[in-house]
Amino acid sequence: MQKKDMLYEGKAKKLYTTEDKQKMIMEFKDDATAFDGEKKASLQKKGKLNTEISMIFFELLEAENISTHYLEKLSDNEMLVEKMDIFPLEVVVRNIVAGSLAERTGLAEGTELEEEVIEFFYKSDELGDPLLNSEHIKLLELADKEELAEIRSKAREINNVLQQFLAEAGIDLVDFKLEFGRTDQEEIKLADEITPDTCRLWDVSTGKKLDKDRFRQEMGGVMAGYEEILKRIKKEK
Ligand code: ADP
Ligand code: UDP
């Protein structure tokens, strides 16, 4: 499948059209950003690592009958995906308190949640991706009631599959961000990526952070963390 026009360049990925209107090529860049793009860097091999990690997670979910936009891996840093109409929502699933949940609630980082917490953020750079509740989502017509219920239930299922798989690899799935879209046939599927850019992943025994927080918090060894994740999930595959 050949790349045609670049449809979109985001902070971490580029999207290209192909000769098939329903398929797109997603290219993972080495660029890393944090704090609304204020902190920027290029991390060698990030695109390649994220492509492979995302592919493993998408294939795992497909094997569990959870539909995703993933079609096939095309190269080190490119995958073919189904073109979707993306809901402008970042769906965050949390199992352990960290990041903005700790800031918003005062709960200590590392507190285990009895039941997962699902949050929705409005994908709007202009507004700074604010937290939304279901009434706001209805008000803004970002998804209807049935769609939102389906997104919630898929997010829970994905969490169950990933949490168990990662536990076997000695990794705690602290929290992660998902994006969903609609196909031409109005089917809701998981889109975008699942990578250490979009998940918090801690070593089960030491609590060591193996994800993008190493970049956000200037901890060093960012790519070593991503390599460690890949090595462990490849073994569990
Ligand atoms: P950002 O837009 O936040 O800078 P990225 O660099 O990750 O993020 O850009 C990828 C963009 O591609 C996101 O806006 C995402 O919603 C969109 N996207 C992901 N999967 C699909 C898909 N299957 N079809 C259409 N758009 C997609
Ligand atoms: N996340 C993401 N993209 C965003 C914001 C958050 O992938 O634009 C992920 C983040 O990596 C973490 C989870 O969503 O795994 C929850 O993030 P949080 O709300 O704590 O925000 P943060 O403090 O990381 O900005």
XYZ file of C-alpha atoms and ligand atoms in Angstrom:
289
model
C 0.000 0.000 0.000
C 1.496 3.356 -1.107
C 1.336 6.618 0.830
C -0.520 9.385 -1.023
C -1.127 12.754 0.667
C -0.321 13.650 4.245
C -3.727 14.217 5.802
C -2.575 15.298 9.222
C 0.574 15.796 11.228
C 0.105 15.571 14.969
C 2.552 15.691 17.840
C 3.490 12.012 17.733
C 2.162 10.668 14.448
C 1.451 11.454 10.805
C -1.520 10.205 8.843
C -1.454 9.555 5.100
C -4.181 8.715 2.631
C -3.771 5.636 0.428
C -5.369 4.535 -2.845
C -8.071 2.884 -0.714
C -10.358 5.578 0.710
C -11.124 3.521 3.808
C -7.491 2.885 4.726
C -4.779 5.162 6.047
C -1.120 4.852 6.838
C -0.178 5.888 10.359
C 3.456 6.837 10.836
C 4.893 7.004 14.345
C 7.390 9.850 14.768
C 10.385 10.027 17.097
C 9.061 13.352 18.450
C 8.000 13.596 22.063
C 6.018 16.443 23.616
C 4.636 17.120 27.069
C 2.773 19.884 28.919
C 0.668 20.907 25.895
C 3.669 20.911 23.606
C 5.781 23.171 25.852
C 8.428 20.482 26.331
C 9.709 18.938 23.112
C 12.406 16.469 22.107
C 13.275 13.897 19.527
C 13.859 10.459 21.014
C 15.717 8.126 18.717
C 13.825 4.878 18.011
C 10.603 6.003 19.735
C 8.598 5.690 16.494
C 9.825 2.166 15.908
C 9.258 1.054 19.519
C 5.759 2.566 19.645
C 4.786 0.952 16.329
C 5.775 -2.468 17.572
C 4.269 -2.060 21.035
C 0.980 -0.739 19.624
C 0.829 -3.602 17.133
C 1.240 -6.191 19.899
C -1.575 -4.629 21.946
C -3.925 -4.298 18.959
C -3.320 -7.917 17.940
C -3.922 -9.028 21.519
C -7.239 -7.143 21.626
C -8.342 -8.458 18.220
C -7.629 -11.994 19.466
C -10.037 -11.207 22.339
C -12.692 -10.066 19.839
C -12.280 -6.366 20.558
C -12.284 -4.531 17.222
C -9.600 -2.001 16.473
C -8.616 0.118 13.484
C -5.368 -1.867 13.093
C -4.939 -3.732 9.791
C -1.244 -4.543 9.371
C 2.281 -3.395 10.105
C 3.918 -1.932 6.993
C 7.405 -1.015 8.145
C 9.419 -0.256 11.271
C 7.379 2.870 11.962
C 4.215 2.568 9.883
C 0.969 0.676 10.148
C -2.072 0.423 7.924
C -5.270 1.352 9.740
C -8.930 1.704 8.956
C -9.987 5.307 8.486
C -12.381 6.297 11.237
C -14.480 9.226 12.291
C -12.835 9.851 15.668
C -14.925 10.892 18.689
C -13.195 14.057 19.976
C -12.699 12.405 23.356
C -9.680 11.129 25.219
C -10.973 8.193 27.201
C -8.763 7.675 30.233
C -8.959 4.462 32.272
C -7.300 4.353 35.693
C -6.427 1.471 38.002
C -3.956 3.264 40.283
C -3.908 6.953 41.241
C -1.393 9.094 39.326
C -1.101 12.304 37.309
C -4.111 14.585 37.079
C -6.285 12.309 39.259
C -3.835 12.759 42.149
C -3.783 16.524 41.541
C -7.554 16.845 41.254
C -8.511 14.669 44.234
C -5.563 14.901 46.624
C -5.330 11.094 46.668
C -1.742 9.880 46.950
C 0.005 8.654 43.808
C 0.130 4.870 43.900
C -3.225 4.374 45.673
C -4.896 1.323 44.150
C -8.470 1.887 42.988
C -10.989 -0.789 43.952
C -12.776 -0.349 40.660
C -11.377 1.299 37.545
C -12.179 4.967 37.036
C -13.078 6.135 33.535
C -12.717 9.780 32.581
C -13.382 11.749 29.415
C -11.337 14.700 28.234
C -12.370 16.936 25.343
C -9.815 16.688 22.526
C -9.369 20.418 22.052
C -5.895 21.999 22.047
C -7.582 25.420 22.163
C -9.346 24.634 25.444
C -6.449 22.592 26.879
C -8.263 19.207 26.780
C -10.677 19.825 29.704
C -12.289 17.041 31.748
C -15.912 16.424 30.688
C -18.762 14.561 32.346
C -21.456 12.696 30.442
C -23.800 15.696 30.524
C -21.152 17.914 28.956
C -20.622 15.263 26.275
C -24.365 15.279 25.583
C -24.504 19.070 25.618
C -21.680 19.337 23.090
C -23.107 16.424 21.054
C -19.739 14.651 21.049
C -21.373 11.224 21.412
C -24.937 10.113 22.110
C -26.054 8.103 25.145
C -25.769 4.694 23.462
C -22.390 5.496 21.944
C -21.057 6.675 25.279
C -22.284 3.518 26.993
C -20.590 1.411 24.316
C -17.341 3.379 24.627
C -17.376 2.899 28.410
C -17.999 -0.802 28.137
C -15.278 -1.273 25.494
C -12.839 0.755 27.599
C -13.537 -1.582 30.553
C -13.047 -4.685 28.436
C -9.784 -3.335 27.015
C -8.616 -2.556 30.535
C -9.324 -6.122 31.679
C -7.394 -7.645 28.767
C -4.416 -5.290 29.008
C -4.207 -5.343 32.791
C -4.035 -9.141 32.898
C -1.578 -9.415 29.992
C 0.727 -6.778 31.467
C 0.565 -8.316 34.946
C 1.963 -11.503 33.411
C 4.836 -9.377 32.093
C 5.449 -7.959 35.590
C 3.965 -4.571 34.726
C 1.259 -2.585 36.522
C -1.132 -0.832 34.141
C -1.605 2.362 36.168
C -3.675 4.340 33.648
C -3.980 4.869 29.912
C -5.694 6.919 27.231
C -7.829 5.530 24.426
C -9.504 7.040 21.366
C -12.496 5.528 19.650
C -14.026 6.165 16.249
C -16.891 5.145 13.994
C -16.398 3.262 10.749
C -18.431 3.998 7.606
C -20.787 1.259 8.815
C -21.261 3.107 12.128
C -19.352 0.458 14.034
C -17.422 1.740 17.058
C -13.817 0.581 17.147
C -10.679 1.392 19.090
C -8.362 3.729 17.127
C -5.145 5.716 17.608
C -2.367 3.996 19.634
C -1.598 2.120 22.835
C 2.026 2.822 23.743
C 4.156 3.992 26.678
C 3.389 7.515 25.373
C -0.260 7.012 26.303
C -0.054 4.625 29.268
C 1.515 4.724 32.713
C 3.370 1.458 33.223
C 5.212 0.602 36.432
C 7.398 -2.382 37.223
C 5.353 -4.542 39.609
C 8.139 -5.293 42.064
C 10.096 -2.035 42.157
C 7.480 0.516 41.077
C 9.968 1.826 38.509
C 8.298 3.993 35.856
C 8.796 2.610 32.352
C 6.656 5.087 30.393
C 6.530 8.680 29.181
C 6.591 10.028 32.743
C 10.378 9.456 32.533
C 10.342 12.151 29.843
C 7.791 14.419 31.560
C 9.722 14.260 34.841
C 13.241 14.476 33.357
C 14.161 11.095 34.823
C 16.392 9.979 31.937
C 16.419 6.486 30.431
C 13.177 7.128 28.558
C 13.853 4.820 25.625
C 15.359 2.188 27.946
C 11.940 2.075 29.646
C 10.127 1.604 26.311
C 12.647 -1.108 25.299
C 12.003 -2.896 28.587
C 8.225 -2.846 27.982
C 8.672 -4.239 24.469
C 11.028 -6.976 25.631
C 8.603 -8.121 28.328
C 5.426 -8.037 26.247
C 7.117 -9.839 23.345
C 7.943 -12.651 25.743
C 4.335 -12.862 26.965
C 2.873 -12.773 23.434
P -2.261 14.877 18.329
O -3.366 15.091 17.327
O -2.763 14.889 19.736
O -1.065 15.697 18.128
P -1.117 12.428 17.187
O 0.177 12.955 16.737
O -1.133 11.122 17.880
O -1.893 13.340 18.198
O -2.077 12.398 15.930
C -2.798 11.325 15.519
C -4.204 11.782 15.131
O -4.804 10.745 14.366
C -5.096 12.014 16.334
O -5.760 13.235 16.164
C -6.096 10.854 16.287
O -7.353 11.210 16.755
C -6.146 10.532 14.803
N -6.466 9.136 14.485
C -6.049 8.028 15.122
N -6.536 6.901 14.539
C -7.292 7.309 13.494
C -8.080 6.636 12.512
N -8.167 5.307 12.483
N -8.746 7.387 11.614
C -8.663 8.741 11.640
N -7.933 9.435 12.517
C -7.248 8.748 13.443
N -2.641 10.826 28.315
C -2.364 10.801 26.964
N -2.542 11.952 26.245
C -2.951 13.112 26.813
C -3.212 13.126 28.194
C -3.053 11.971 28.919
O -2.014 9.763 26.418
O -3.088 14.111 26.088
C -2.464 9.591 29.123
C -1.291 9.706 30.082
O -0.121 9.177 29.490
C -1.740 8.843 31.225
C -3.270 8.962 31.221
O -3.614 9.427 29.933
O -1.402 7.493 30.989
C -3.825 9.894 32.270
O -3.192 11.134 32.167
P -3.504 12.318 33.208
O -4.914 12.716 33.097
O -3.014 11.916 34.541
O -2.704 13.537 32.612
P -1.206 13.997 32.735
O -1.044 14.466 34.136
O -0.368 12.827 32.366
O -1.169 15.068 31.689
